Coordinates of C-alpha atoms in Angstrom, one line a residue:
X1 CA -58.0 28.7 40.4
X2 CA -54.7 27.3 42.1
X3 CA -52.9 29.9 44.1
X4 CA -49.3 28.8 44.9
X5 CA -48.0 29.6 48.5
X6 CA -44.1 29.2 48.1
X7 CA -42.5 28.6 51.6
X8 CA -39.1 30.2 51.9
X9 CA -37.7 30.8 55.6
X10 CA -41.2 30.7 56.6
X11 CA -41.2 27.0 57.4
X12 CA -45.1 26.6 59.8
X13 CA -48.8 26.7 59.6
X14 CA -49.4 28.8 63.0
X15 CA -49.3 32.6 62.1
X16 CA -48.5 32.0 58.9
X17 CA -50.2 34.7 56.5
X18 CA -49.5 33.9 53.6
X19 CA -51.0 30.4 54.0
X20 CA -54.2 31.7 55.5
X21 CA -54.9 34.5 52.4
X22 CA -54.4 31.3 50.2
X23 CA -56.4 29.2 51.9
X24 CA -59.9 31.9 51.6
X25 CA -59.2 32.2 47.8
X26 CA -59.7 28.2 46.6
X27 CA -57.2 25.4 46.3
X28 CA -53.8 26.0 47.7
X29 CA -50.9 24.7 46.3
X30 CA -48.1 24.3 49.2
X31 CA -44.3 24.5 47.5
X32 CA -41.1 24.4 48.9
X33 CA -37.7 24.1 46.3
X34 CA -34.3 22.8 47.4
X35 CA -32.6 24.8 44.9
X36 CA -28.8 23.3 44.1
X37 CA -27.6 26.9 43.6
X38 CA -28.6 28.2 46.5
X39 CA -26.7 25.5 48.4
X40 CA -23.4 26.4 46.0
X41 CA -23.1 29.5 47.9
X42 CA -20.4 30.3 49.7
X43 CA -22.2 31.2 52.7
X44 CA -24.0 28.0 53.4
X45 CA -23.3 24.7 55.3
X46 CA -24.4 21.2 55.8
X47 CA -25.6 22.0 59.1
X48 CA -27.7 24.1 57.5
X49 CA -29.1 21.8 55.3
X50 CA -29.9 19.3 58.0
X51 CA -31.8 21.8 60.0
X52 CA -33.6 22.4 57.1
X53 CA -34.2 19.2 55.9
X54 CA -35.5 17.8 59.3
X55 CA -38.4 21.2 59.5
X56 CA -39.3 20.7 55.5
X57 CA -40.6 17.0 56.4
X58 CA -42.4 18.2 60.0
X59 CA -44.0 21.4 57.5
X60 CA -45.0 18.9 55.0
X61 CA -46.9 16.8 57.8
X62 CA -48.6 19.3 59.5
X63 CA -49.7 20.3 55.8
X64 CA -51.1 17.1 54.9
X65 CA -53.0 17.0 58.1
X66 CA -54.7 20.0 56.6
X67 CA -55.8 18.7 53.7
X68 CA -52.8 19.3 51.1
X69 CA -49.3 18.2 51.5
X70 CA -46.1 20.4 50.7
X71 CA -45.0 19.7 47.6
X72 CA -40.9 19.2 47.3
X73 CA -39.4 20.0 44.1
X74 CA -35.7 20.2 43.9
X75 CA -34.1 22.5 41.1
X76 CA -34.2 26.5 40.0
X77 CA -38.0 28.1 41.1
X78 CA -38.7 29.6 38.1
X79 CA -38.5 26.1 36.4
X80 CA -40.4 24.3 39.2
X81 CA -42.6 27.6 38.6
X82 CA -42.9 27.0 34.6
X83 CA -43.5 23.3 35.2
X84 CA -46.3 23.5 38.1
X85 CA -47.9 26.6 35.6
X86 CA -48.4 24.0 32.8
X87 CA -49.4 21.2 35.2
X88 CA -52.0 23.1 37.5
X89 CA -52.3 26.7 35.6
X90 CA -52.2 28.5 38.6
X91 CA -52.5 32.7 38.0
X92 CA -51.7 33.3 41.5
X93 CA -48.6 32.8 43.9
X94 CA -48.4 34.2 47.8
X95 CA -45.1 34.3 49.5
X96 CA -44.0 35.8 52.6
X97 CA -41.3 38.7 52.3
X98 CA -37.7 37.8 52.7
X99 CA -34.5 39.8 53.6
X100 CA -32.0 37.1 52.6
X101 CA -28.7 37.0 50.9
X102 CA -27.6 38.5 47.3
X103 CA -28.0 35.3 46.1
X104 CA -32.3 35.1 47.2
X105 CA -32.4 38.7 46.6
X106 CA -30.8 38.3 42.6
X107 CA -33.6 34.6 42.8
X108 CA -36.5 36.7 43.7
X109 CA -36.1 39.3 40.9
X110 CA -36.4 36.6 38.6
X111 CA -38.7 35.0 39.4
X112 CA -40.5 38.4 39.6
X113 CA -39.8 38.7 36.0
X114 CA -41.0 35.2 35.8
X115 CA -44.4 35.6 37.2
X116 CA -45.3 39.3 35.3
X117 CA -44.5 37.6 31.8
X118 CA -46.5 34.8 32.6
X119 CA -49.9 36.1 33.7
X120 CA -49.4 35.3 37.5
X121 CA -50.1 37.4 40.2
X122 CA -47.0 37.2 43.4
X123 CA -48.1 38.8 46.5
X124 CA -45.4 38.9 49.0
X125 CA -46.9 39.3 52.7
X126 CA -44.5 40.7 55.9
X127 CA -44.0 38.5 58.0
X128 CA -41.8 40.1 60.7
X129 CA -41.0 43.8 62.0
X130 CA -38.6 44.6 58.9
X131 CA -40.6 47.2 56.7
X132 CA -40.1 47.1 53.3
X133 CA -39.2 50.4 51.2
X134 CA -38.1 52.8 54.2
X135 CA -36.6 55.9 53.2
X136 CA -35.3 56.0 56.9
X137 CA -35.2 55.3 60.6
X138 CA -37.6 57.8 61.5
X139 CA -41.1 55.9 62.5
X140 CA -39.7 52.4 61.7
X141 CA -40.3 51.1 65.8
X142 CA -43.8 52.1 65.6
X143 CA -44.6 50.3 62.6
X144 CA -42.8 47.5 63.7
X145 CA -44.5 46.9 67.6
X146 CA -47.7 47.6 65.7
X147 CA -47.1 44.8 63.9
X148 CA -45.8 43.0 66.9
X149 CA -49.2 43.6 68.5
X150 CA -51.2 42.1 65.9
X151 CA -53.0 39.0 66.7
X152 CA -51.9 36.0 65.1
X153 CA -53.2 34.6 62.6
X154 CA -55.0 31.5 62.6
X155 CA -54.2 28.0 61.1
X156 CA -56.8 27.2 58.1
X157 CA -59.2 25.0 59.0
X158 CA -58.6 22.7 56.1
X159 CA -56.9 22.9 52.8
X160 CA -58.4 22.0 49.6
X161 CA -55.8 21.5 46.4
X162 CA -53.9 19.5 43.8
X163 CA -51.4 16.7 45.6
X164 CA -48.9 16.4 43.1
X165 CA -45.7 14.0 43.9
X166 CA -42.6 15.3 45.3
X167 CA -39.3 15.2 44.0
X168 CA -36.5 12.9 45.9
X169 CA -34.1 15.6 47.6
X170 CA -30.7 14.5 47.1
X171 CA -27.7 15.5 49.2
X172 CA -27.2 18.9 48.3
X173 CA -23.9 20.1 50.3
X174 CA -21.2 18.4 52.2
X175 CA -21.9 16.9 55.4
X176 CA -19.9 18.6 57.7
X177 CA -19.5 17.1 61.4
X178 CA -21.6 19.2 64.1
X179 CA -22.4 16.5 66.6
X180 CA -24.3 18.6 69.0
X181 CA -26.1 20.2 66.5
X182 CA -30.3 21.5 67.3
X183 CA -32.7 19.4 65.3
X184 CA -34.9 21.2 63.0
X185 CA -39.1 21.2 63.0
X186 CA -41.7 23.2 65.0
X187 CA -42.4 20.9 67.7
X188 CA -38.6 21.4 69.0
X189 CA -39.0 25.5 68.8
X190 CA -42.2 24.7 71.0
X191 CA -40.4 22.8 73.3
X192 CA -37.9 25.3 73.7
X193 CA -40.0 28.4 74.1
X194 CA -41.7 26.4 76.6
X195 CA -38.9 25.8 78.6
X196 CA -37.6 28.8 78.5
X197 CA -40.8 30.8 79.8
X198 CA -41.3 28.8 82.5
X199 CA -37.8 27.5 83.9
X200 CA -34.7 28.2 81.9
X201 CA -34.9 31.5 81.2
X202 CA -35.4 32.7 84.6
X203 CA -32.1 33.7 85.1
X204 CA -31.6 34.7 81.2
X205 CA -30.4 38.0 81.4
X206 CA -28.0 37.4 84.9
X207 CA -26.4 34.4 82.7
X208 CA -26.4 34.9 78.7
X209 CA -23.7 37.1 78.3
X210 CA -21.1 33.3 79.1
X211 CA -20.5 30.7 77.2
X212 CA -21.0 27.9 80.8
X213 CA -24.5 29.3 81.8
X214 CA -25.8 31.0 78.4
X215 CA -26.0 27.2 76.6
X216 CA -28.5 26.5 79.4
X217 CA -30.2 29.9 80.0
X218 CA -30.5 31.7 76.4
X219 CA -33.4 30.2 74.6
X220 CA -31.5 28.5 71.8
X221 CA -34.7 29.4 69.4
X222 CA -32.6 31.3 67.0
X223 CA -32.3 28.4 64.4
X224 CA -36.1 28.1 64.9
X225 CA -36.8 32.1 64.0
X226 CA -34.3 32.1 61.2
X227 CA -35.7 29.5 59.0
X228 CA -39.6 30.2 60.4
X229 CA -40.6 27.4 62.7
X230 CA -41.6 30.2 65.0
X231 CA -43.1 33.5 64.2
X232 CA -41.0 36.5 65.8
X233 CA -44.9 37.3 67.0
X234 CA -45.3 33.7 68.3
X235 CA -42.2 34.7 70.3
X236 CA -43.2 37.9 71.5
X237 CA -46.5 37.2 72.6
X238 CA -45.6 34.5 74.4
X239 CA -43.0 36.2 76.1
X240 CA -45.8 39.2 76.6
X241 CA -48.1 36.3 78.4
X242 CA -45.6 35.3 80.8
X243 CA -44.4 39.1 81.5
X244 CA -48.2 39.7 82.3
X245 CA -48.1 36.5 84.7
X246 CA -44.8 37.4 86.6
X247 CA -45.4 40.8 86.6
X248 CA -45.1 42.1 90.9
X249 CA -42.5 39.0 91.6
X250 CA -39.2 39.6 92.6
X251 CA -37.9 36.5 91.3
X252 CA -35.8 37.6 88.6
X253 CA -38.5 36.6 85.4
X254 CA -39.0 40.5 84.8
X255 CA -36.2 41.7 84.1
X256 CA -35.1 38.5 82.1
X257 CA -37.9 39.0 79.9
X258 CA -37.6 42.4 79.3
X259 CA -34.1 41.6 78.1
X260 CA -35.8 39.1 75.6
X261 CA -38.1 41.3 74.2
X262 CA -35.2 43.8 73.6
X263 CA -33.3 41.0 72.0
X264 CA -36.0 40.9 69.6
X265 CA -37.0 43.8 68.6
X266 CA -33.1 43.8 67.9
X267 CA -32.9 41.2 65.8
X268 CA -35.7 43.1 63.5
X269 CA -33.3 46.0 63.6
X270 CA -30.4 44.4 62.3
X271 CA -32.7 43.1 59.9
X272 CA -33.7 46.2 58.7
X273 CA -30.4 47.2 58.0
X274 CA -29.8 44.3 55.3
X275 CA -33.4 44.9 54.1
X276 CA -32.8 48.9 53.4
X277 CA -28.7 48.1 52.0
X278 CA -28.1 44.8 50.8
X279 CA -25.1 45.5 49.7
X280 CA -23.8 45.9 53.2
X281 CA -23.3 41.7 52.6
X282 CA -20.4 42.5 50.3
X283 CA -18.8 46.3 51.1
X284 CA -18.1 48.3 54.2
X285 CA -21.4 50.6 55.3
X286 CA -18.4 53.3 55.5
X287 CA -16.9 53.5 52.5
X288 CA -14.0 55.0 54.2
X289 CA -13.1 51.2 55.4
X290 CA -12.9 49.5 52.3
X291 CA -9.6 49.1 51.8
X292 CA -8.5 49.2 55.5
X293 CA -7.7 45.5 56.0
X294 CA -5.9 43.2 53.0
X295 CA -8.4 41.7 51.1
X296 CA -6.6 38.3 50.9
X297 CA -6.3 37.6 55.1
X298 CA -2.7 36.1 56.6
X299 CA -3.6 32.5 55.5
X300 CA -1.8 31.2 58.5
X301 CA -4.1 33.5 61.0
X302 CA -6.8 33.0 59.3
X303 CA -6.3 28.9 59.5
X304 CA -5.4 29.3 63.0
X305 CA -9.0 31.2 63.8
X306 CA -11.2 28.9 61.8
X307 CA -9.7 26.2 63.3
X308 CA -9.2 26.8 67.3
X309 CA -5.6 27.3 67.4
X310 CA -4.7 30.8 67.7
X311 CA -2.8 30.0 71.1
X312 CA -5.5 32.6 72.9
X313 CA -6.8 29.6 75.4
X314 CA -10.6 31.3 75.4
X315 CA -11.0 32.0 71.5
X316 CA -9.9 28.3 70.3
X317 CA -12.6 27.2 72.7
X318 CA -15.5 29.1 71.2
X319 CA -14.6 28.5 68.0
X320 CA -14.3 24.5 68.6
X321 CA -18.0 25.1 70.8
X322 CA -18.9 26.6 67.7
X323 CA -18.1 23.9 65.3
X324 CA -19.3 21.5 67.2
X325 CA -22.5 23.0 68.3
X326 CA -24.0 24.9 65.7
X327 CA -24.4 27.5 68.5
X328 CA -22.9 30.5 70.1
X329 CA -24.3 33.0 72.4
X330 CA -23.9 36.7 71.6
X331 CA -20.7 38.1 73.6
X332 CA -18.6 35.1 72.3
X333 CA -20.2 36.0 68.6
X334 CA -19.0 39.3 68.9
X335 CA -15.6 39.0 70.9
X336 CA -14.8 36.1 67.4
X337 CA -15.2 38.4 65.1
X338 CA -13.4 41.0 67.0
X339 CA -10.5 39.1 67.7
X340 CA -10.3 38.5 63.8
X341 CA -11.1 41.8 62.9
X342 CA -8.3 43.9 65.1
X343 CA -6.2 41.6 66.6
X344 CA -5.7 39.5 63.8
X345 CA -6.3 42.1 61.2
X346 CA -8.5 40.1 58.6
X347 CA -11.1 41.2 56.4
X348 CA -14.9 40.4 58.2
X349 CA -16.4 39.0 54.7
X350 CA -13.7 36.0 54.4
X351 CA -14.7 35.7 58.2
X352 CA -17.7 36.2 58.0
X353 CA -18.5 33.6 55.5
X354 CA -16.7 31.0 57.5
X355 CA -18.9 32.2 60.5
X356 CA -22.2 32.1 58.6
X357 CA -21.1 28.6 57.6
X358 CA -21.2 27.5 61.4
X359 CA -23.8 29.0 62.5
X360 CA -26.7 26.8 61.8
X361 CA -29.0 30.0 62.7
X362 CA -27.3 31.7 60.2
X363 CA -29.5 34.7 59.4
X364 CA -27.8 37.0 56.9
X365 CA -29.7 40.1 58.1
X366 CA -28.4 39.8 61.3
X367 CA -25.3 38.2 60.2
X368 CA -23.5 40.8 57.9
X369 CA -24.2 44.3 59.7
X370 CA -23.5 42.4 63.2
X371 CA -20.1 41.6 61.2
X372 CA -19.3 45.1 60.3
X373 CA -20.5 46.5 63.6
X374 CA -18.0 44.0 65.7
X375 CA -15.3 45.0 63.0
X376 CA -15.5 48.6 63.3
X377 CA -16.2 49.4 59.5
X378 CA -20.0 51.0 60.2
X379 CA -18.7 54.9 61.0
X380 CA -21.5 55.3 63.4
X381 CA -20.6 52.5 66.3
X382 CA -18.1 52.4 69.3
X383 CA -15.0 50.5 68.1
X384 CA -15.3 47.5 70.7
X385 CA -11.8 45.5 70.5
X386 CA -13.0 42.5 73.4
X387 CA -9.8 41.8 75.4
X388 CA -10.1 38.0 74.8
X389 CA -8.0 37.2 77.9
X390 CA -10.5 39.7 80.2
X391 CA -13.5 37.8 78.1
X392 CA -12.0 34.7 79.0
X393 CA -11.4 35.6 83.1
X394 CA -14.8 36.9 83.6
X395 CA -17.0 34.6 81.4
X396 CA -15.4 31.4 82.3
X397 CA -14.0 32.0 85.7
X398 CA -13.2 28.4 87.0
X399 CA -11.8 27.4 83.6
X400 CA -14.1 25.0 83.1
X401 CA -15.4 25.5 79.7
X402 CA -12.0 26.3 78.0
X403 CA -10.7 23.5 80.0
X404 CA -13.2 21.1 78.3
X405 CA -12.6 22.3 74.5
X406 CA -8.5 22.9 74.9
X407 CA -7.6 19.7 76.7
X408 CA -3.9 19.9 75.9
X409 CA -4.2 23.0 78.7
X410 CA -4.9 20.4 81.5
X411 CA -1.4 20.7 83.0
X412 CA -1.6 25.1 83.0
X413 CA -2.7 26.4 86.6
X414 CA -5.9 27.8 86.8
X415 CA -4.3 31.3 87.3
X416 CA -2.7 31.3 84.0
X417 CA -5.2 29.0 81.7
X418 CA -6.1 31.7 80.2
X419 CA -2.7 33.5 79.4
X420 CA -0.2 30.7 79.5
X421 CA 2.6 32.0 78.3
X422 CA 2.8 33.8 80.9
X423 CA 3.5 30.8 83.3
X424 CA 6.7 29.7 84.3
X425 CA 6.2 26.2 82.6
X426 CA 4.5 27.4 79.2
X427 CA 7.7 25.6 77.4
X428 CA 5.9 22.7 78.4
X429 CA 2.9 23.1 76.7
X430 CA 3.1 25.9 73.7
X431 CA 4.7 24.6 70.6
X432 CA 4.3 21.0 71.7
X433 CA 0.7 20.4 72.8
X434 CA -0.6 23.6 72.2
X435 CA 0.2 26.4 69.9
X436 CA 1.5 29.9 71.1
X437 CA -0.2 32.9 70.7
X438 CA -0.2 33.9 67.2
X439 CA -0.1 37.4 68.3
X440 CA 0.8 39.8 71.4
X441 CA -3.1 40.3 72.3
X442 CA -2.3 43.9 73.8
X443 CA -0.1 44.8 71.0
X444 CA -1.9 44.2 68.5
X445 CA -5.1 45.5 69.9
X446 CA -3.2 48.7 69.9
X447 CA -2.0 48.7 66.4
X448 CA -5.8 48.0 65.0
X449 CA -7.5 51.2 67.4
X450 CA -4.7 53.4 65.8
X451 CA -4.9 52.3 62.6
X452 CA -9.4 52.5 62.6
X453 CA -9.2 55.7 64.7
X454 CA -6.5 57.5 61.7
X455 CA -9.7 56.6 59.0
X456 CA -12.1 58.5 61.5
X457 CA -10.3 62.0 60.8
X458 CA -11.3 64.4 58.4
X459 CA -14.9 66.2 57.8
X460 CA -15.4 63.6 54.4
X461 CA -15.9 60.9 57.0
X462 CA -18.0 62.6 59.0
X463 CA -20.4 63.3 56.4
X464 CA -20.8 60.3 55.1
X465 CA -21.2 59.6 58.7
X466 CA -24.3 61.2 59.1
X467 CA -25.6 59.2 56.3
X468 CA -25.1 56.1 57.8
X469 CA -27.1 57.2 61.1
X470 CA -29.5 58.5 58.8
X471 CA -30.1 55.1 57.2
X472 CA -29.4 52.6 60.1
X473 CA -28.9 54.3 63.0
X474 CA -31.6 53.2 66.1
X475 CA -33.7 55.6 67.4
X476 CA -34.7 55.0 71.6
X477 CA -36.3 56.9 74.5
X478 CA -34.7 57.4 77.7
X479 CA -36.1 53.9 78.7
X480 CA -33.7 51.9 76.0
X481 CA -37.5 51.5 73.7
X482 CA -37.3 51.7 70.1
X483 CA -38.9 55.4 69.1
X484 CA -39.8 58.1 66.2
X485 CA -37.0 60.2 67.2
X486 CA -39.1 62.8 65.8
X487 CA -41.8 62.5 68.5
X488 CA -39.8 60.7 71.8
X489 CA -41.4 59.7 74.5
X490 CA -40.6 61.0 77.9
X491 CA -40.3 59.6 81.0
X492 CA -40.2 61.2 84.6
X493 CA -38.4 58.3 86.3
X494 CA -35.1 56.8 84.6
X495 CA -35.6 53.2 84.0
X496 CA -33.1 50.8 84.9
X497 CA -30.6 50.4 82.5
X498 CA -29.4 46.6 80.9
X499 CA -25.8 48.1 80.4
X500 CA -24.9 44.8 78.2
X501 CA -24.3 45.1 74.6
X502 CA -27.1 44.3 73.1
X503 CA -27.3 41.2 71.2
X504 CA -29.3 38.0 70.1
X505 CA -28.7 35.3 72.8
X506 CA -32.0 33.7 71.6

């Protein structure tokens, strides 16, 4: 019999489970679906799409040089599903498990319905550190490293199976124009671990936190680890190797990659978060927030963020880095969606869907509760309100970077680029070439802590509180690791701390 192995954001051969059960139980039948619907969603992009597009024809390569190549079928899953089922009679389907949006979550139920009315067996495999069916925190780390420490698994050595034609994948969303956008496939995520272990990432944890050194010095694999060119593992391990090879230097690789393992391991935990609630996508993990922002944003603020003219100098060049890159390390992630959250007092799931758009790593498990967290509506976090003038001082001291994406600034001195209305000549430039500031930044940073901090009060909130850190919360030892909190480790001299927020500048 057939078994169907249906790639999702699992997108390789190497370390690929699923593949390599498949391939000891007969003839494989390799399937990936562009599904129209899916790319209807509000939360997807043509960036996206390209990234996609590119891996799906590297995957379907390194397939056929196995023996089988992917099969592309473009419509629902359960119909590709019915169709392949009267064409091959397959009775058994392996897939890896995935913490996407509603949308996959609502797909996968179906098709779960599909497959037990129709006689076929679908086995869903983990593929990552997020742990299906937790009741909480407790014990999660452990199961997670363990899994981390697992050796890879191998490639098959050849697949055996039904080469059926592949459908013609038609344009599926709107272009939209990201110029310096990363191109999709395996060997590029190779590449760029590559270069990162051994040269760029050396001083990765000195140089991530800003927007000038982090587009050199982060290792821009996020895309590649959302949609599955890389394993987390493959990451990890590697990362493990070089730690191992560095280890007694005093050249800065340690502590670098000890900052990218923690990156890592919290990317899994913001995983799990989605994973154990998914409908933290749509309402506030503290109920308490719901209706603390408009639903419906300022339309004029909200046009003014999305498009880079907010008249905060530092902002407007992130978010025109963002759209044309695709990319954005973490602080900047975080200080956007902070800067929309208080100072501008919109709703994070209207910006947050116009973020996910232009991310081209868009991972909705990191995504959504990273959302809530920067926007203060978890209960359990430190309300962070990112002084975007400050952010822009100290990340981009010479000016440089916001100098390149806000050219009409060229005439403001270098002492007031980042604040020009405070310079003697900013009737030259705001409202002509450049827009004022949409808002007072210290102002209105003071009206959104008074406003989060009065829905703090009260015992209701702190009981719900307790839920959420229940649920969510991390667990760690004195040296920053992930822990049982029921059974923490000790240690007899303090490590040295990374006192940066933590965050995914992959």
């Amino acid at each position: 019999m057939t078994t169907v192995v249906w790639f999702k954001r699992d997108l390789r051969v190497t370390d690929h489970p699923a593949l390599a059960h498949a391939a000891t139980r007969g003839d494989v039948l390799p399937l990936y679906v562009f599904e129209p619907e899916y790319w209807a969603q509000p939360d997807v992009s043509g960036r996206q799409f390209d990234f996609v597009l590119e891996t799906v024809v590297e995957l379907r390569a390194a397939l056929e040089a196995l023996g089988v190549p992917l099969m592309v079928r473009v419509g629902s899953v359960v119909d590709v599903l019915q169709d392949l089922q009267a064409r091959v009679g397959f009775d058994a389907m392996l897939s890896h498990e995935e913490t996407g949006n509603a949308w996959t979550y609502a797909r996968d139920v179906d098709v779960a319905a599909w497959s037990a009315a129709s006689g076929v067996i679908w086995s869903e495999l983990a593929q990552s550190g997020v742990v299906r069916r937790l009741n909480g925190r407790d014990g999660w780390a452990k199961q997670r490293n363990a899994f981390l420490r697992q050796p890879q698994v191998g490639v098959p050595a050849g697949l055996t199976g039904p080469a059926l034609p592949s459908d013609n994948v038609p344009l599926l969303v709107a272009k939209d124009h990201c110029p310096e956008r990363q191109r999709g496939g395996r060997q590029m995520a190779l590449s760029l671990l590559g270069s990162f272990l051994t040269e760029r990432g050396q001083s990765y944890r000195k140089d991530m936190s800003s927007p000038v050194t982090g587009e050199w010095s982060c290792s821009r694999l996020s895309p590649y680890l959302a949609f599955g060119c890389l394993s987390g593992r493959e990451a990890s391990q590697a990362a493990a190797v070089r730690q191992r090879e560095v280890k007694g230097t005093r050249e800065g690789w340690g502590g670098s990659l000890k900052s990218f393992q923690a990156r890592l391991a919290w990317r899994d935990h913001f995983m799990q978060k989605l994973e154990d609630e998914p409908a933290l996508e749509r309402r506030c993990l503290h109920s308490a927030y719901e209706d603390m922002r408009p639903k419906v944003p300022d339309a004029a603020r909200r046009a003014a963020w999305e498009k880079g003219e907010t008249g905060l100098p530092f902002v407007d060049a992130c978010m025109r880095y963002l759209a044309a890159t695709g990319w954005m390390n973490f602080r900047m992630r975080s200080m956007l969606m902070a800067v929309a959250s208080y100072h501008l007092w919109l709703d994070w799931r209207v910006t947050g869907l116009h973020l996910a758009r232009q991310f081209t790593d868009f991972e909705p498990g990191i995504h959504w509760p990273q959302s809530q967290m920067q926007s203060g509506t978890t209960g359990m976090n430190t309300v962070r309100i990112y002084n975007p003038v400050k952010q822009g001082k100290d990340q981009d001291p010479t000016g440089v970077f916001t100098r390149r994406w806000c050219p009409e600034l060229a005439a403001v001195p270098d002492a007031f680029l980042q604040e020009p209305w405070a310079w003697e000549g900013a009737d030259t430039v705001l409202g002509r070439t450049y827009p004022a500031p949409v808002v007072d930044v210290l102002q209105a940073a003071r009206d959104a802590r008074e406003k989060v901090w009065a829905v703090r009060r009260g015992g209701a909130f702190r009981e719900e509180a307790k839920r959420v850190v229940h649920k969510h919360a991390s667990r760690k030892d004195p040296q920053g690791h992930f822990v049982d909190d029921r059974n923490p480790r000790k240690s007899r001299v303090p490590a040295a701390k990374d006192t940066r927020q933590m965050g995914f500048e992959f």
